[in-house]
Amino acid sequence: DSGKGRGVVDVKQLVEHTLVSIIPIVREQSPKQPLDNLTFYLKDGGDGAGTMPALKAAKKNRADDDDNNDAEGDDESDEEDEADHIFQYGIIPLKLVRNVDGNQQILWQNKVPNSARSLRPIYLIREVETDAELLDFVIKRTDDARNDLNTNGLCVSLDNETHNISCVMKDSMKDLKFKKCISGLGGADCILCKSKTNDWTDLKKIEDGFKIDRSSDDTQTIFNQILDA
């Protein structure tokens, strides 16, 4: 854990738990509805939050406490400030359908698929979203879980019945900032090197120079890839 606060839920178990909650709703609405040839659609993704009210309040309280501390206490507060960000990654269920003769019969559908309240968290991590270790930790595990679900689906047992359900999980909830970070460019702002905007006003870095390590065509290719991701 590297000393970082992490809340982790198994992706497959979370999807199964979500279906266990949805299927009874379908049964209640349509008691005679056959529940075979089912496909569950959902999307996954993540984002960081460094300005959440709870975090800002906690930071302010620490700042107030620091006013009464000596220099040694101030150093400790600076270290704590690194944990003022929370990164969350989760899934949002979209719809459950029954496939009938090439058509889809919608049995359940999320009416607010873009609402934060629909998010079912997989990871809650106290770290900034650009942290390399964080990205490696989250991306590899969610990619593997998504591929497994899309390939093998799920077998859900409920009330002495077993449902073999196909899954279509789309990796669609990543903003451009997050995509830039996972592109391998480290969130670079320059089209020719890996520098960021704050580097461009750093006299020492300017004097050292910025290493040109790709062409504008290379950057265009990466840009197209992350937009399609």
Tab-separated table of C-alpha atoms in Angstrom:
chain	number	residue	atom	x	y	z
A	1	ASP	CA	0.000	0.000	0.000
A	2	SER	CA	3.040	2.290	0.281
A	3	GLY	CA	1.429	3.988	3.255
A	4	LYS	CA	-1.380	5.424	1.098
A	5	GLY	CA	-5.030	5.125	2.060
A	6	ARG	CA	-6.749	2.802	-0.377
A	7	GLY	CA	-10.249	1.420	-0.511
A	8	VAL	CA	-10.377	-1.443	-2.984
A	9	VAL	CA	-13.352	-3.544	-4.125
A	10	ASP	CA	-13.138	-6.563	-6.431
A	11	VAL	CA	-14.551	-5.495	-9.809
A	12	LYS	CA	-16.223	-8.801	-10.638
A	13	GLN	CA	-17.825	-9.065	-7.202
A	14	LEU	CA	-19.116	-5.490	-7.467
A	15	VAL	CA	-20.704	-6.152	-10.869
A	16	GLU	CA	-22.269	-9.363	-9.526
A	17	HIS	CA	-23.578	-7.549	-6.456
A	18	THR	CA	-25.074	-4.870	-8.722
A	19	LEU	CA	-26.910	-7.516	-10.754
A	20	VAL	CA	-28.175	-9.173	-7.591
A	21	SER	CA	-29.790	-5.811	-6.785
A	22	ILE	CA	-31.228	-5.242	-10.270
A	23	ILE	CA	-32.740	-8.674	-10.999
A	24	PRO	CA	-35.295	-8.510	-8.122
A	25	ILE	CA	-36.467	-5.130	-9.482
A	26	VAL	CA	-37.105	-6.736	-12.872
A	27	ARG	CA	-38.927	-9.633	-11.225
A	28	GLU	CA	-41.121	-7.302	-9.204
A	29	GLN	CA	-42.084	-5.241	-12.249
A	30	SER	CA	-42.645	-8.246	-14.530
A	31	PRO	CA	-43.104	-11.471	-12.514
A	32	LYS	CA	-43.560	-13.643	-15.633
A	33	GLN	CA	-40.628	-12.138	-17.526
A	34	PRO	CA	-38.142	-14.816	-18.722
A	35	LEU	CA	-34.620	-14.041	-17.561
A	36	ASP	CA	-32.527	-15.790	-20.178
A	37	ASN	CA	-30.097	-14.509	-22.852
A	38	LEU	CA	-29.253	-11.504	-20.706
A	39	THR	CA	-26.632	-8.836	-21.396
A	40	PHE	CA	-25.549	-6.274	-18.805
A	41	TYR	CA	-24.167	-2.952	-20.052
A	42	LEU	CA	-22.018	-0.732	-17.871
A	43	LYS	CA	-19.183	1.765	-18.095
A	44	ASP	CA	-16.120	2.373	-15.965
A	45	GLY	CA	-13.626	5.145	-15.392
A	46	GLY	CA	-12.174	7.500	-12.818
A	47	ASP	CA	-11.222	11.028	-11.870
A	48	GLY	CA	-9.431	12.938	-9.160
A	49	ALA	CA	-10.867	15.419	-6.687
A	50	GLY	CA	-8.634	17.873	-4.867
A	51	THR	CA	-11.252	20.467	-3.964
A	52	MET	CA	-13.883	18.381	-2.210
A	53	PRO	CA	-15.513	20.322	0.669
A	54	ALA	CA	-14.573	17.676	3.226
A	55	LEU	CA	-10.932	17.775	2.149
A	56	LYS	CA	-10.848	21.581	2.112
A	57	ALA	CA	-12.340	21.654	5.615
A	58	ALA	CA	-9.785	19.137	6.881
A	59	LYS	CA	-6.970	21.145	5.316
A	60	LYS	CA	-8.251	24.360	6.890
A	61	ASN	CA	-8.415	22.682	10.298
A	62	ARG	CA	-4.815	21.549	9.919
A	63	ALA	CA	-3.805	25.052	8.892
A	64	ASP	CA	-5.494	26.470	11.999
A	65	ASP	CA	-3.654	23.922	14.124
A	66	ASP	CA	-0.374	24.833	12.452
A	67	ASP	CA	-0.720	28.405	13.663
A	68	ASN	CA	-0.162	27.022	17.148
A	69	ASN	CA	2.677	24.679	16.199
A	70	ASP	CA	6.405	25.220	15.918
A	71	ALA	CA	8.464	24.802	12.732
A	72	GLU	CA	8.735	21.043	13.234
A	73	GLY	CA	4.979	20.768	13.342
A	74	ASP	CA	4.712	22.797	10.133
A	75	ASP	CA	6.905	20.281	8.301
A	76	GLU	CA	4.574	17.506	9.324
A	77	SER	CA	1.585	19.469	8.001
A	78	ASP	CA	3.279	19.886	4.605
A	79	GLU	CA	3.602	16.135	4.350
A	80	GLU	CA	-0.062	15.683	5.193
A	81	ASP	CA	-1.059	18.164	2.472
A	82	GLU	CA	0.012	15.624	-0.126
A	83	ALA	CA	-3.007	13.529	0.904
A	84	ASP	CA	-5.547	16.310	0.265
A	85	HIS	CA	-6.542	14.658	-3.015
A	86	ILE	CA	-8.806	11.678	-3.552
A	87	PHE	CA	-8.876	9.613	-6.714
A	88	GLN	CA	-11.927	7.477	-7.337
A	89	TYR	CA	-12.538	4.830	-9.963
A	90	GLY	CA	-15.754	2.941	-10.371
A	91	ILE	CA	-18.519	1.544	-12.532
A	92	ILE	CA	-21.913	2.881	-13.573
A	93	PRO	CA	-24.588	0.328	-14.562
A	94	LEU	CA	-26.377	1.342	-17.755
A	95	LYS	CA	-28.968	-1.281	-18.662
A	96	LEU	CA	-29.913	-4.955	-18.482
A	97	VAL	CA	-31.372	-6.367	-21.692
A	98	ARG	CA	-32.782	-9.666	-22.941
A	99	ASN	CA	-31.725	-10.693	-26.425
A	100	VAL	CA	-34.686	-12.019	-28.405
A	101	ASP	CA	-34.431	-12.932	-32.106
A	102	GLY	CA	-31.739	-10.364	-32.790
A	103	ASN	CA	-33.539	-7.612	-30.868
A	104	GLN	CA	-32.929	-6.223	-27.394
A	105	GLN	CA	-35.678	-6.063	-24.827
A	106	ILE	CA	-34.726	-3.577	-22.105
A	107	LEU	CA	-35.558	-5.019	-18.700
A	108	TRP	CA	-33.891	-2.328	-16.601
A	109	GLN	CA	-32.255	0.979	-17.505
A	110	ASN	CA	-30.395	3.583	-15.476
A	111	LYS	CA	-32.307	6.853	-15.821
A	112	VAL	CA	-29.358	8.983	-14.662
A	113	PRO	CA	-26.250	7.322	-16.169
A	114	ASN	CA	-24.169	10.505	-15.963
A	115	SER	CA	-24.948	11.281	-12.350
A	116	ALA	CA	-22.221	10.944	-9.726
A	117	ARG	CA	-24.815	9.191	-7.569
A	118	SER	CA	-24.849	6.301	-10.026
A	119	LEU	CA	-21.159	5.595	-9.497
A	120	ARG	CA	-20.325	2.401	-7.631
A	121	PRO	CA	-16.737	2.871	-6.431
A	122	ILE	CA	-14.055	0.268	-7.070
A	123	TYR	CA	-11.125	2.341	-5.821
A	124	LEU	CA	-10.955	5.274	-3.423
A	125	ILE	CA	-7.320	6.321	-3.100
A	126	ARG	CA	-5.807	9.302	-1.303
A	127	GLU	CA	-3.463	10.389	-4.055
A	128	VAL	CA	-3.378	12.757	-7.030
A	129	GLU	CA	-4.573	11.234	-10.311
A	130	THR	CA	-1.230	11.930	-12.022
A	131	ASP	CA	0.744	9.679	-9.652
A	132	ALA	CA	2.553	7.011	-11.712
A	133	GLU	CA	2.183	4.310	-9.056
A	134	LEU	CA	-1.531	5.044	-8.764
A	135	LEU	CA	-2.066	4.780	-12.512
A	136	ASP	CA	-0.196	1.488	-12.702
A	137	PHE	CA	-2.144	0.123	-9.723
A	138	VAL	CA	-5.559	1.074	-11.100
A	139	ILE	CA	-5.243	0.736	-14.861
A	140	LYS	CA	-3.746	-2.754	-14.960
A	141	ARG	CA	-6.309	-4.201	-12.566
A	142	THR	CA	-9.346	-2.572	-14.160
A	143	ASP	CA	-8.197	-3.441	-17.694
A	144	ASP	CA	-7.779	-7.096	-16.698
A	145	ALA	CA	-11.169	-7.181	-14.937
A	146	ARG	CA	-12.945	-5.465	-17.853
A	147	ASN	CA	-11.458	-7.854	-20.398
A	148	ASP	CA	-12.438	-10.855	-18.268
A	149	LEU	CA	-16.044	-9.674	-17.869
A	150	ASN	CA	-16.437	-8.821	-21.551
A	151	THR	CA	-15.005	-12.190	-22.562
A	152	ASN	CA	-16.519	-14.545	-19.998
A	153	GLY	CA	-19.509	-12.729	-18.544
A	154	LEU	CA	-20.924	-13.669	-15.143
A	155	CYS	CA	-22.808	-16.513	-13.549
A	156	VAL	CA	-25.207	-15.035	-10.990
A	157	SER	CA	-27.058	-17.244	-8.503
A	158	LEU	CA	-30.166	-15.797	-6.881
A	159	ASP	CA	-33.082	-17.536	-5.144
A	160	ASN	CA	-32.082	-21.006	-6.356
A	161	GLU	CA	-31.832	-19.793	-9.953
A	162	THR	CA	-28.646	-19.379	-11.988
A	163	HIS	CA	-28.312	-16.705	-14.653
A	164	ASN	CA	-25.502	-16.709	-17.203
A	165	ILE	CA	-25.153	-13.056	-18.122
A	166	SER	CA	-22.987	-11.524	-20.845
A	167	CYS	CA	-21.295	-8.230	-20.003
A	168	VAL	CA	-20.437	-5.218	-22.131
A	169	MET	CA	-18.240	-2.955	-20.030
A	170	LYS	CA	-16.981	0.198	-21.754
A	171	ASP	CA	-13.943	2.160	-20.636
A	172	SER	CA	-15.559	5.531	-21.295
A	173	MET	CA	-15.320	7.634	-18.134
A	174	LYS	CA	-11.882	9.248	-18.491
A	175	ASP	CA	-11.417	12.954	-19.067
A	176	LEU	CA	-8.648	14.313	-21.323
A	177	LYS	CA	-6.360	15.057	-18.371
A	178	PHE	CA	-6.553	11.459	-17.196
A	179	LYS	CA	-6.020	10.147	-20.730
A	180	LYS	CA	-2.930	12.343	-21.086
A	181	CYS	CA	-1.503	10.819	-17.921
A	182	ILE	CA	-1.971	7.230	-19.073
A	183	SER	CA	-0.725	7.968	-22.596
A	184	GLY	CA	2.896	7.665	-21.495
A	185	LEU	CA	3.522	11.393	-21.852
A	186	GLY	CA	3.241	12.033	-18.121
A	187	GLY	CA	0.640	14.739	-18.654
A	188	ALA	CA	2.974	16.797	-20.869
A	189	ASP	CA	1.695	20.105	-22.291
A	190	CYS	CA	4.345	20.507	-24.999
A	191	ILE	CA	3.875	18.740	-28.342
A	192	LEU	CA	7.608	18.014	-28.687
A	193	CYS	CA	8.817	17.152	-25.177
A	194	LYS	CA	7.523	16.081	-21.775
A	195	SER	CA	7.536	19.527	-20.167
A	196	LYS	CA	4.516	21.075	-18.483
A	197	THR	CA	3.391	24.702	-18.476
A	198	ASN	CA	4.870	25.436	-15.051
A	199	ASP	CA	8.270	24.261	-16.363
A	200	TRP	CA	8.242	27.030	-18.962
A	201	THR	CA	8.682	29.719	-16.296
A	202	ASP	CA	11.338	27.827	-14.304
A	203	LEU	CA	14.621	29.623	-15.056
A	204	LYS	CA	16.791	26.645	-14.091
A	205	LYS	CA	14.862	24.283	-16.361
A	206	ILE	CA	14.936	26.797	-19.186
A	207	GLU	CA	18.738	27.143	-18.867
A	208	ASP	CA	19.120	23.349	-18.820
A	209	GLY	CA	16.909	23.090	-21.892
A	210	PHE	CA	14.066	20.712	-22.724
A	211	LYS	CA	14.892	17.461	-24.503
A	212	ILE	CA	13.003	17.041	-27.749
A	213	ASP	CA	11.994	13.377	-27.717
A	214	ARG	CA	9.237	13.161	-30.320
A	215	SER	CA	7.890	14.884	-33.415
A	216	SER	CA	4.608	16.742	-33.754
A	217	ASP	CA	3.357	13.824	-35.895
A	218	ASP	CA	4.121	11.439	-33.012
A	219	THR	CA	2.123	13.639	-30.657
A	220	GLN	CA	-0.786	13.793	-33.121
A	221	THR	CA	-0.848	10.000	-33.246
A	222	ILE	CA	-0.923	9.775	-29.439
A	223	PHE	CA	-3.617	12.450	-29.303
A	224	ASN	CA	-5.834	10.475	-31.674
A	225	GLN	CA	-5.272	7.320	-29.626
A	226	ILE	CA	-6.294	8.878	-26.305
A	227	LEU	CA	-9.387	10.487	-27.821
A	228	ASP	CA	-10.489	7.072	-29.051
A	229	ALA	CA	-9.641	5.350	-25.736
